[in-house]
Short mmCIF file of C-alpha atoms in Angstrom, two decimals:
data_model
loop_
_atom_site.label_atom_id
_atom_site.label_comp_id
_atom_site.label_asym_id
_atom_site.label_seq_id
_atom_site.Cartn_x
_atom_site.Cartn_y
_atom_site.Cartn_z
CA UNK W 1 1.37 -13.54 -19.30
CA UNK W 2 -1.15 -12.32 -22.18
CA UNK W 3 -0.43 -9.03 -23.51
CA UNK W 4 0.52 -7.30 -20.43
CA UNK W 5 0.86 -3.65 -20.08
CA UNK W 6 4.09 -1.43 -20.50
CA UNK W 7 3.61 -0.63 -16.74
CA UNK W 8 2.54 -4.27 -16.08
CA UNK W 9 6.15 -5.19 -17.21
CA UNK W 10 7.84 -2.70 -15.48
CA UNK W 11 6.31 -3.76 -12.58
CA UNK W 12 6.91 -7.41 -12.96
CA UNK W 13 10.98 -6.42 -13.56
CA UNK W 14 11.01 -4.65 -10.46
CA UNK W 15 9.83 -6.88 -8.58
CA UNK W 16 11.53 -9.84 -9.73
CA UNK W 17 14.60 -7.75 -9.31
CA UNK W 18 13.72 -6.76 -5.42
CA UNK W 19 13.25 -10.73 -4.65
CA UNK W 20 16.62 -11.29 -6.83
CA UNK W 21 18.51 -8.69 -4.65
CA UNK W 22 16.64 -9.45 -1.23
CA UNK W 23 17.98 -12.98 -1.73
CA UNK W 24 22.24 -11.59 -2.69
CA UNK W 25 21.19 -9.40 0.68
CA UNK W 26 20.33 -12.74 3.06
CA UNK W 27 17.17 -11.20 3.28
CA UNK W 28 14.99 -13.83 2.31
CA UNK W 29 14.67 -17.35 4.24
CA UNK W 30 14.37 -20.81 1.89
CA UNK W 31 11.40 -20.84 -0.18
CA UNK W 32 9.37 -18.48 2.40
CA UNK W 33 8.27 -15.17 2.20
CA UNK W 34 6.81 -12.98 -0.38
CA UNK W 35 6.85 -9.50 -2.23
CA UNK W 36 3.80 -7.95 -3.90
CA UNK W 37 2.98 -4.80 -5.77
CA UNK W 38 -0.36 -3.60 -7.32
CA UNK W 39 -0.33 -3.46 -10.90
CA UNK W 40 -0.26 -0.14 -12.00
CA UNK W 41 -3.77 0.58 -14.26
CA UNK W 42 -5.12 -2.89 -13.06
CA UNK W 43 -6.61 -1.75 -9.28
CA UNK W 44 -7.41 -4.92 -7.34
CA UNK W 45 -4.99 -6.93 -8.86
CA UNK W 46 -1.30 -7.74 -7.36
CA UNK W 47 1.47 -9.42 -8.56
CA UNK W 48 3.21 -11.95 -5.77
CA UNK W 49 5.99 -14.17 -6.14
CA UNK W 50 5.12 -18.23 -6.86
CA UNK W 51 5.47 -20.79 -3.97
CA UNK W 52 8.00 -23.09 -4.62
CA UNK W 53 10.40 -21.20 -6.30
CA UNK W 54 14.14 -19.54 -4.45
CA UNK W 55 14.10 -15.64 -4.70
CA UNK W 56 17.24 -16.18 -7.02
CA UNK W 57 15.64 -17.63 -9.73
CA UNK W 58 12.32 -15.83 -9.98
CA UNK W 59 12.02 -14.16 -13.52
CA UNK W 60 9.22 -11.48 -14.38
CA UNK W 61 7.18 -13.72 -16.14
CA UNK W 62 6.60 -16.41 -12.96
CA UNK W 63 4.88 -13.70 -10.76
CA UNK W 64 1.35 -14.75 -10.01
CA UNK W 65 -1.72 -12.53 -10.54
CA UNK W 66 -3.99 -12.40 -7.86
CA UNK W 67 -6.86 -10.29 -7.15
CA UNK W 68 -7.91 -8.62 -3.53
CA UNK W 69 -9.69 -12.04 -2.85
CA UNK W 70 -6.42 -13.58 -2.57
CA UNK W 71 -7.94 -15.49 -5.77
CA UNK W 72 -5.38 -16.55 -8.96
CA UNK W 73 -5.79 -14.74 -11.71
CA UNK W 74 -2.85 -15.47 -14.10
CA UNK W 75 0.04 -17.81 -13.88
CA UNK W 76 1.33 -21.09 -14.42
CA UNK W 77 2.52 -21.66 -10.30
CA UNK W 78 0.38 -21.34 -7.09
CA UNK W 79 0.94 -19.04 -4.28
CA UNK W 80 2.10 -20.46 -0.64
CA UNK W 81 -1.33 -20.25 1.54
CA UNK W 82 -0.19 -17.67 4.27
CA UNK W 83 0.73 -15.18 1.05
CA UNK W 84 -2.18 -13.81 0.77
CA UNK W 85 -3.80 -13.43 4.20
CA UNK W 86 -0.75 -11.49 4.81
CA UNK W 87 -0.31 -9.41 1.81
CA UNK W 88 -4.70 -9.34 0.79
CA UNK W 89 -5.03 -7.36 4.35
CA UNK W 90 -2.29 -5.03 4.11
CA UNK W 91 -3.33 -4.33 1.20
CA UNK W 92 -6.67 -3.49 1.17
CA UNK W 93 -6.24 -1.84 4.91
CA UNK W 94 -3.43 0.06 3.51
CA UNK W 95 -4.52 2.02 0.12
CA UNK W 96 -1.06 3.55 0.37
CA UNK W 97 1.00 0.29 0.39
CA UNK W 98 0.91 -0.46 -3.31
CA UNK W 99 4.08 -3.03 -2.27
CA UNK W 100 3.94 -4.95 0.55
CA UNK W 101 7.34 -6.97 1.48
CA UNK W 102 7.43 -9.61 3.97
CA UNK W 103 10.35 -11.16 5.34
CA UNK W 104 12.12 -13.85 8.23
CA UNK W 105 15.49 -11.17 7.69
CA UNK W 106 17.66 -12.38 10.74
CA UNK W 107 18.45 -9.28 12.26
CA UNK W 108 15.44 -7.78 12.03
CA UNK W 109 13.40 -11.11 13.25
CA UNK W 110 16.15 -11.05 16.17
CA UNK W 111 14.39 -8.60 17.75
CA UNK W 112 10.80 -10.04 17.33
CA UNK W 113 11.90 -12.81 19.42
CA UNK W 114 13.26 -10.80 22.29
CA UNK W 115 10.62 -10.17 25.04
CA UNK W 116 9.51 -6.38 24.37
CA UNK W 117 12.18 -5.92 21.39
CA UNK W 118 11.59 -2.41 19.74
CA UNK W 119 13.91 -1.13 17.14
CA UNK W 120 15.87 1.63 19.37
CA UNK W 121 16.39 5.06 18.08
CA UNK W 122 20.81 4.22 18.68
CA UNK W 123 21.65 4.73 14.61
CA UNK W 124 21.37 6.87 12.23
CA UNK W 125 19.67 4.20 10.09
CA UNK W 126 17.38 3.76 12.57
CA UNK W 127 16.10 7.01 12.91
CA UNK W 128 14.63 6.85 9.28
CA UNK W 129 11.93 5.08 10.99
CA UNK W 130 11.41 7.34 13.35
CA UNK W 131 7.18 7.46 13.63
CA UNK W 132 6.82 4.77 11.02
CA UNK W 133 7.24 1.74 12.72
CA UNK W 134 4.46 -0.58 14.79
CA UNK W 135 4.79 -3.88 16.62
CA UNK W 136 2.35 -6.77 16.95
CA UNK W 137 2.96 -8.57 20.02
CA UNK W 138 0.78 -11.89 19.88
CA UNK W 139 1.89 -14.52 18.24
CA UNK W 140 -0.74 -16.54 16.94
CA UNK W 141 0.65 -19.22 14.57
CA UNK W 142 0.73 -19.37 10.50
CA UNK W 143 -1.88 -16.57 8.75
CA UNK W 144 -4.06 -19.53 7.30
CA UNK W 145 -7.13 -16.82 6.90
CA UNK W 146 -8.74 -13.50 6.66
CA UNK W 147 -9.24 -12.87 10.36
CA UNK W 148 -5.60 -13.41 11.20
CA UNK W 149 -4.03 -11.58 7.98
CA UNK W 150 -6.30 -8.71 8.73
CA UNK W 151 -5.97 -8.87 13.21
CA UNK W 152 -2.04 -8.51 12.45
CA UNK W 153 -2.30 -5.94 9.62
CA UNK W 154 -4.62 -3.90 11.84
CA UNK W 155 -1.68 -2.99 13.82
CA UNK W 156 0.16 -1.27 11.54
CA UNK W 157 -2.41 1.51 11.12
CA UNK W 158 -0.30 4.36 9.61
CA UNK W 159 3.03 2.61 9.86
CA UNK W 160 5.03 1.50 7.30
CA UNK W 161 6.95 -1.10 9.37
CA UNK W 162 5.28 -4.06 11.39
CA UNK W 163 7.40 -6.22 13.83
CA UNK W 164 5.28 -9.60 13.54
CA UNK W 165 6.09 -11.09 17.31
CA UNK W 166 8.31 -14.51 17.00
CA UNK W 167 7.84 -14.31 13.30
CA UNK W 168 9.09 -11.50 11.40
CA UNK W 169 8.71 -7.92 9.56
CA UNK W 170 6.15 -6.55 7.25
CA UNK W 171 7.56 -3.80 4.99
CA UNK W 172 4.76 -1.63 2.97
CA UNK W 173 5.18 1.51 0.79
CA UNK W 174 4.15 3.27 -2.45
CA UNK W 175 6.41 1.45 -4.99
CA UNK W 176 8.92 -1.74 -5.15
CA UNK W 177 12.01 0.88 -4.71
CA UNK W 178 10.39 2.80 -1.80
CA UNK W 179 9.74 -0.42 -0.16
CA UNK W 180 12.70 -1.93 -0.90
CA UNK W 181 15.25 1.07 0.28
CA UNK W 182 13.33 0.61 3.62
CA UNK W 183 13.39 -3.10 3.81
CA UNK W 184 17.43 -2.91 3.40
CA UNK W 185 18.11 0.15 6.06
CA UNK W 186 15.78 -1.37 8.59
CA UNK W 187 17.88 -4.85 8.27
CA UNK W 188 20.94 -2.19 8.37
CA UNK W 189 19.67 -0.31 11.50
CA UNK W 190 18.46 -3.71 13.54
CA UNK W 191 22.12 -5.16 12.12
CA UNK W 192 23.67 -2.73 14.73
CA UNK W 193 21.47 -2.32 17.36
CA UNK W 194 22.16 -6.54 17.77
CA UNK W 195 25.83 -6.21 17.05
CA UNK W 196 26.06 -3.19 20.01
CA UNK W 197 23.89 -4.86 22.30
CA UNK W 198 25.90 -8.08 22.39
CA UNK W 199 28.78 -6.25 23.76
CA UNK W 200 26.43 -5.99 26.45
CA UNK W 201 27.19 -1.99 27.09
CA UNK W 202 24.32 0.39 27.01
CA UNK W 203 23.00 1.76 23.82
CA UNK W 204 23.89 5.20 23.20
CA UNK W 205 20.22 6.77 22.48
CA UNK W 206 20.39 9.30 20.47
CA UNK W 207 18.02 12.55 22.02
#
């Protein structure tokens, strides 16, 4: 880092702190995935976590600088290849999702691999994303460029929630603690909606 911002910090502790918690959660999968936020008075620029390093040991100062490009602009790791493509298109599609989280969380990702899986309205946790949530149903492989990163993206249009088919979830919102709160109650409301449908009654739907 060289003479970062006030904001630039507080940024970079918030977001080492959402990959931190996201990993005590059994949110995150390995090595995969990836959080980014726009730094605040730097537009164009985002920080991202480094590839190669576990979500438990991520410190401020090892988040990568990148600009809309997808390009490096600061840091002293790279940044796994699909990063990018995913995050670069959400972002610039989205000018509202100044933090873009995307995960492999098992319940969640559960339901991406079910034929048709939606995220029911049968919690109360659920119904926070009531309206807010899309699904992209084709499976295409790894996001290893622009046209992929921005054909899944395009689905999420004015939802903060995309179901990535046979893959995983894409979280977006207007800060790391927005995002965050709706990355952990969507794991919450998917959590039951699995348990309950393994007993293999009916879901109560809620009117």
């Amino acid at each position: 880092m060289t003479n970062p911002s006030k904001q630039e910090l507080e940024a970079r502790v918030d977001l080492a702190a959402a990959l931190r918690w996201a990993d005590r959660l059994g949110l995150g999968e390995g090595i995969c995935n990836h959080f980014s936020v726009e730094i605040p008075g730097r537009p164009g620029h985002f920080l991202i976590n480094p590839q190669g390093l576990h979500w438990s040991e991520v410190t401020p100062g090892d988040l990568v600088v990148v600009d809309a490009a997808g390009r490096k602009v600061e840091g002293r790791y790279g940044v796994e290849p699909t990063a990018f493509f995913i995050h670069g298109a959400m972002h610039r599609s989205k000018p509202s999702a100044k933090c873009v989280l995307h995960t492999h969380m098992p319940y969640a990702t559960t339901l991406t691999v079910l034929h048709g899986g939606r995220l029911e309205w049968a919690s109360q946790n659920s119904l926070k994303f009531f309206g807010r949530v899309a699904y992209d149903d084709n499976y295409n492989g790894l996001a290893l460029d622009d046209a992929e990163g921005e054909r899944m993206c395009a689905q999420a249009k004015a939802a903060d929630v995309l179901f990535l088919a046979n893959h995983g979830i894409i979280v977006s919102g207007p800060s790391v603690a927005a995002a965050f709160d709706d990355l952990y109650y969507l794991e919450r409301a998917c959590m039951l909606q699995v348990l309950a449908m393994g007993t293999g009654q009916p879901l109560r739907m809620i009117p």
